[in-house]
Amino acid sequence: ACEHFVLVLTEFASLPPHQAGAGRAADEGRREDAVEQRRPTNTSSRAEVFLSGALHGDERVGPLATLATIKLIARASACHADKHSAENCPHLTPGERASFGQGTLAAKRLAWLSHLSRTRIVYALPATNPWGFANHKRTEVRIDTNRDFAIDTAPSACAQSATGRVVNELFRRHIFQVGITFHGGMEAIAYEWGAPTYNQARRFHSHGRRLRMAPPRDLAPDDASQVAISGAMALVAGEGLGIRAYRKSRMNSIVYPVHGGMEDWAYAASWDPALSVKGGCSVKGYGRERTASYDDASNRCSMLLVETSNAKAGPPSLFGSEDKLFDMGPGHVTRNVRLALVAVDVVEPYAAWRDSTEEGCIHRASSTDLKFSVGGAARVESSTIYWGCYDAYAKSVCGSVEKLLVRAHKTTNDETASPARWGHADAADALGPDERSVRSVSFDAVEARQKCGGDDV
């Protein structure tokens, strides 16, 4: 038997005590109490991301990329918390220090990764299939672990492996919104659908006297967002020295359809009756109720399949170097670290003032333009800026945005669309300065002070 290790990355010290637990599904014990049953299913205060390093044990790039991603965010966050510059931070290796660069660029990268650790929880399994990883085998003994999930398969053909059960239990307890499962054997980024049920030939339909081809049957409801996410991932991954840019498309189109695949299970097991396993998996020793149904909030994860390299185990000479983590150059491991950072960031949108202090304050004496950037997204359709007087009442309800907005004064809406952090073609900017996602709004500080009757706005 092999132990399954799950790495959990977040800034635990800043989690509110009553929200320290991550999301749970409806039947996980705590719901027995009537009061508990009325609470939302997901009690996590932070968006949750899932990283799988090696569902197939003989594919070696994924585990290295997963570990390197976790270490990079953790070490950068420690540097930022201890107020070290990247050049002098003792938590970083010499290669990582070189990778961050110098001066303002390095400081922005440290601040960005620290923001991710404070606002997300990442659950990572570097060796998702530990038996296969330890024995250099694709399978867990004789079970293909990526055919072992309760989706578009027979009841007797799922939940046979310890790997499948461990991942199933994680998803029953957490609300993962974005995930990556690393594989090897080709180079591509794929997304839903990958189920045989949706791998049907496109049909023609009549339109007047013309015949038009119907849309592909394997278009998932979230196809547009998955196209945007995979595009951002391919952009930051880069290419060079014989390593090509990632191709990207739906799994049925670019890889092949499979019964019991983790990707479609993670995405649709809670809501798509066409793919569900009626009555759950019938394997001995694992309750059928564990796979018969899922909480409505779970298993809605945009799970992207990343085929990291044509060679499943290397060669190590093409893995890359840790002093090139932010360079859009070759390296199967380094480019998948950048790709994983996209997944961690894009799980939830956020805005950040460009010229605020560490405490979030902006000091202005007169009328001026305020600038802010938008991350965790590919595109901004419009924005509205609210401002209000920061008085005793505001301080007392600071945690309630809705109550503050009742007393706020808003500026004119800006209906201009613009790219967010992952919506333009400048990968170097997205991984560093993030200047291309900046929006601005006019703000009259003198008028605000007159209205508020003081200096705090």
JSON list of N, CA and C in Angstrom, two decimals, residues 116-148:
[
{"chain": "A", "resi": 116, "resn": "LEU", "atom": "N", "xyz": [-1.89, 35.66, -3.86]},
{"chain": "A", "resi": 116, "resn": "LEU", "atom": "CA", "xyz": [-2.49, 34.37, -4.15]},
{"chain": "A", "resi": 116, "resn": "LEU", "atom": "C", "xyz": [-2.57, 33.50, -2.90]},
{"chain": "A", "resi": 117, "resn": "SER", "atom": "N", "xyz": [-1.54, 33.51, -2.07]},
{"chain": "A", "resi": 117, "resn": "SER", "atom": "CA", "xyz": [-1.54, 32.67, -0.87]},
{"chain": "A", "resi": 117, "resn": "SER", "atom": "C", "xyz": [-2.54, 33.18, 0.17]},
{"chain": "A", "resi": 118, "resn": "ARG", "atom": "N", "xyz": [-2.85, 34.47, 0.16]},
{"chain": "A", "resi": 118, "resn": "ARG", "atom": "CA", "xyz": [-3.80, 35.03, 1.12]},
{"chain": "A", "resi": 118, "resn": "ARG", "atom": "C", "xyz": [-5.25, 34.89, 0.67]},
{"chain": "A", "resi": 119, "resn": "THR", "atom": "N", "xyz": [-5.48, 34.64, -0.59]},
{"chain": "A", "resi": 119, "resn": "THR", "atom": "CA", "xyz": [-6.85, 34.67, -1.11]},
{"chain": "A", "resi": 119, "resn": "THR", "atom": "C", "xyz": [-7.30, 33.36, -1.75]},
{"chain": "A", "resi": 120, "resn": "ARG", "atom": "N", "xyz": [-6.44, 32.35, -1.82]},
{"chain": "A", "resi": 120, "resn": "ARG", "atom": "CA", "xyz": [-6.78, 31.05, -2.37]},
{"chain": "A", "resi": 120, "resn": "ARG", "atom": "C", "xyz": [-6.32, 29.93, -1.44]},
{"chain": "A", "resi": 121, "resn": "ILE", "atom": "N", "xyz": [-6.90, 28.76, -1.63]},
{"chain": "A", "resi": 121, "resn": "ILE", "atom": "CA", "xyz": [-6.40, 27.54, -1.00]},
{"chain": "A", "resi": 121, "resn": "ILE", "atom": "C", "xyz": [-6.12, 26.55, -2.12]},
{"chain": "A", "resi": 122, "resn": "VAL", "atom": "N", "xyz": [-4.88, 26.11, -2.21]},
{"chain": "A", "resi": 122, "resn": "VAL", "atom": "CA", "xyz": [-4.48, 25.17, -3.26]},
{"chain": "A", "resi": 122, "resn": "VAL", "atom": "C", "xyz": [-4.28, 23.80, -2.64]},
{"chain": "A", "resi": 123, "resn": "TYR", "atom": "N", "xyz": [-4.96, 22.81, -3.19]},
{"chain": "A", "resi": 123, "resn": "TYR", "atom": "CA", "xyz": [-4.79, 21.42, -2.78]},
{"chain": "A", "resi": 123, "resn": "TYR", "atom": "C", "xyz": [-4.03, 20.71, -3.91]},
{"chain": "A", "resi": 124, "resn": "ALA", "atom": "N", "xyz": [-2.86, 20.22, -3.59]},
{"chain": "A", "resi": 124, "resn": "ALA", "atom": "CA", "xyz": [-2.00, 19.63, -4.61]},
{"chain": "A", "resi": 124, "resn": "ALA", "atom": "C", "xyz": [-1.61, 18.21, -4.25]},
{"chain": "A", "resi": 125, "resn": "LEU", "atom": "N", "xyz": [-1.73, 17.32, -5.22]},
{"chain": "A", "resi": 125, "resn": "LEU", "atom": "CA", "xyz": [-1.26, 15.94, -5.08]},
{"chain": "A", "resi": 125, "resn": "LEU", "atom": "C", "xyz": [-0.14, 15.74, -6.10]},
{"chain": "A", "resi": 126, "resn": "PRO", "atom": "N", "xyz": [1.11, 15.94, -5.71]},
{"chain": "A", "resi": 126, "resn": "PRO", "atom": "CA", "xyz": [2.20, 15.78, -6.68]},
{"chain": "A", "resi": 126, "resn": "PRO", "atom": "C", "xyz": [2.21, 14.39, -7.30]},
{"chain": "A", "resi": 127, "resn": "ALA", "atom": "N", "xyz": [1.99, 13.35, -6.49]},
{"chain": "A", "resi": 127, "resn": "ALA", "atom": "CA", "xyz": [1.90, 11.98, -7.00]},
{"chain": "A", "resi": 127, "resn": "ALA", "atom": "C", "xyz": [0.49, 11.48, -6.71]},
{"chain": "A", "resi": 128, "resn": "THR", "atom": "N", "xyz": [-0.45, 11.85, -7.54]},
{"chain": "A", "resi": 128, "resn": "THR", "atom": "CA", "xyz": [-1.85, 11.49, -7.31]},
{"chain": "A", "resi": 128, "resn": "THR", "atom": "C", "xyz": [-2.02, 9.97, -7.26]},
{"chain": "A", "resi": 129, "resn": "ASN", "atom": "N", "xyz": [-1.26, 9.28, -8.09]},
{"chain": "A", "resi": 129, "resn": "ASN", "atom": "CA", "xyz": [-1.23, 7.82, -8.12]},
{"chain": "A", "resi": 129, "resn": "ASN", "atom": "C", "xyz": [0.11, 7.37, -7.54]},
{"chain": "A", "resi": 130, "resn": "PRO", "atom": "N", "xyz": [0.24, 7.29, -6.22]},
{"chain": "A", "resi": 130, "resn": "PRO", "atom": "CA", "xyz": [1.55, 7.02, -5.62]},
{"chain": "A", "resi": 130, "resn": "PRO", "atom": "C", "xyz": [2.11, 5.64, -5.95]},
{"chain": "A", "resi": 131, "resn": "TRP", "atom": "N", "xyz": [1.25, 4.62, -6.07]},
{"chain": "A", "resi": 131, "resn": "TRP", "atom": "CA", "xyz": [1.76, 3.29, -6.41]},
{"chain": "A", "resi": 131, "resn": "TRP", "atom": "C", "xyz": [2.37, 3.32, -7.81]},
{"chain": "A", "resi": 132, "resn": "GLY", "atom": "N", "xyz": [1.69, 3.93, -8.76]},
{"chain": "A", "resi": 132, "resn": "GLY", "atom": "CA", "xyz": [2.23, 4.02, -10.11]},
{"chain": "A", "resi": 132, "resn": "GLY", "atom": "C", "xyz": [3.50, 4.85, -10.16]},
{"chain": "A", "resi": 133, "resn": "PHE", "atom": "N", "xyz": [3.53, 5.93, -9.38]},
{"chain": "A", "resi": 133, "resn": "PHE", "atom": "CA", "xyz": [4.72, 6.78, -9.35]},
{"chain": "A", "resi": 133, "resn": "PHE", "atom": "C", "xyz": [5.91, 6.02, -8.78]},
{"chain": "A", "resi": 134, "resn": "ALA", "atom": "N", "xyz": [5.70, 5.29, -7.69]},
{"chain": "A", "resi": 134, "resn": "ALA", "atom": "CA", "xyz": [6.80, 4.56, -7.05]},
{"chain": "A", "resi": 134, "resn": "ALA", "atom": "C", "xyz": [7.31, 3.42, -7.92]},
{"chain": "A", "resi": 135, "resn": "ASN", "atom": "N", "xyz": [6.43, 2.84, -8.72]},
{"chain": "A", "resi": 135, "resn": "ASN", "atom": "CA", "xyz": [6.80, 1.67, -9.54]},
{"chain": "A", "resi": 135, "resn": "ASN", "atom": "C", "xyz": [6.98, 2.00, -11.02]},
{"chain": "A", "resi": 136, "resn": "HIS", "atom": "N", "xyz": [6.96, 3.29, -11.35]},
{"chain": "A", "resi": 136, "resn": "HIS", "atom": "CA", "xyz": [7.12, 3.72, -12.73]},
{"chain": "A", "resi": 136, "resn": "HIS", "atom": "C", "xyz": [6.10, 3.06, -13.65]},
{"chain": "A", "resi": 137, "resn": "LYS", "atom": "N", "xyz": [4.86, 3.00, -13.19]},
{"chain": "A", "resi": 137, "resn": "LYS", "atom": "CA", "xyz": [3.78, 2.38, -13.94]},
{"chain": "A", "resi": 137, "resn": "LYS", "atom": "C", "xyz": [2.66, 3.40, -14.19]},
{"chain": "A", "resi": 138, "resn": "ARG", "atom": "N", "xyz": [2.02, 3.27, -15.33]},
{"chain": "A", "resi": 138, "resn": "ARG", "atom": "CA", "xyz": [0.88, 4.12, -15.64]},
{"chain": "A", "resi": 138, "resn": "ARG", "atom": "C", "xyz": [-0.27, 3.88, -14.67]},
{"chain": "A", "resi": 139, "resn": "THR", "atom": "N", "xyz": [-0.51, 2.63, -14.33]},
{"chain": "A", "resi": 139, "resn": "THR", "atom": "CA", "xyz": [-1.69, 2.23, -13.58]},
{"chain": "A", "resi": 139, "resn": "THR", "atom": "C", "xyz": [-1.43, 2.15, -12.07]},
{"chain": "A", "resi": 140, "resn": "GLU", "atom": "N", "xyz": [-2.50, 1.95, -11.32]},
{"chain": "A", "resi": 140, "resn": "GLU", "atom": "CA", "xyz": [-2.38, 1.53, -9.92]},
{"chain": "A", "resi": 140, "resn": "GLU", "atom": "C", "xyz": [-2.62, 0.03, -9.92]},
{"chain": "A", "resi": 141, "resn": "VAL", "atom": "N", "xyz": [-1.55, -0.73, -9.80]},
{"chain": "A", "resi": 141, "resn": "VAL", "atom": "CA", "xyz": [-1.55, -2.17, -10.02]},
{"chain": "A", "resi": 141, "resn": "VAL", "atom": "C", "xyz": [-2.06, -2.42, -11.44]},
{"chain": "A", "resi": 142, "resn": "ARG", "atom": "N", "xyz": [-3.29, -2.87, -11.63]},
{"chain": "A", "resi": 142, "resn": "ARG", "atom": "CA", "xyz": [-3.79, -3.10, -12.98]},
{"chain": "A", "resi": 142, "resn": "ARG", "atom": "C", "xyz": [-4.95, -2.18, -13.35]},
{"chain": "A", "resi": 143, "resn": "ILE", "atom": "N", "xyz": [-5.17, -1.16, -12.56]},
{"chain": "A", "resi": 143, "resn": "ILE", "atom": "CA", "xyz": [-6.30, -0.26, -12.80]},
{"chain": "A", "resi": 143, "resn": "ILE", "atom": "C", "xyz": [-5.82, 1.05, -13.40]},
{"chain": "A", "resi": 144, "resn": "ASP", "atom": "N", "xyz": [-6.38, 1.43, -14.54]},
{"chain": "A", "resi": 144, "resn": "ASP", "atom": "CA", "xyz": [-6.08, 2.74, -15.13]},
{"chain": "A", "resi": 144, "resn": "ASP", "atom": "C", "xyz": [-6.84, 3.79, -14.33]},
{"chain": "A", "resi": 145, "resn": "THR", "atom": "N", "xyz": [-6.13, 4.60, -13.59]},
{"chain": "A", "resi": 145, "resn": "THR", "atom": "CA", "xyz": [-6.78, 5.53, -12.67]},
{"chain": "A", "resi": 145, "resn": "THR", "atom": "C", "xyz": [-7.54, 6.65, -13.36]},
{"chain": "A", "resi": 146, "resn": "ASN", "atom": "N", "xyz": [-7.28, 6.89, -14.63]},
{"chain": "A", "resi": 146, "resn": "ASN", "atom": "CA", "xyz": [-8.07, 7.89, -15.34]},
{"chain": "A", "resi": 146, "resn": "ASN", "atom": "C", "xyz": [-9.21, 7.27, -16.14]},
{"chain": "A", "resi": 147, "resn": "ARG", "atom": "N", "xyz": [-9.62, 6.08, -15.74]},
{"chain": "A", "resi": 147, "resn": "ARG", "atom": "CA", "xyz": [-10.85, 5.46, -16.23]},
{"chain": "A", "resi": 147, "resn": "ARG", "atom": "C", "xyz": [-11.69, 5.00, -15.05]},
{"chain": "A", "resi": 148, "resn": "ASP", "atom": "N", "xyz": [-11.41, 5.55, -13.87]},
{"chain": "A", "resi": 148, "resn": "ASP", "atom": "CA", "xyz": [-11.93, 4.98, -12.62]},
{"chain": "A", "resi": 148, "resn": "ASP", "atom": "C", "xyz": [-12.89, 5.91, -11.89]}
]
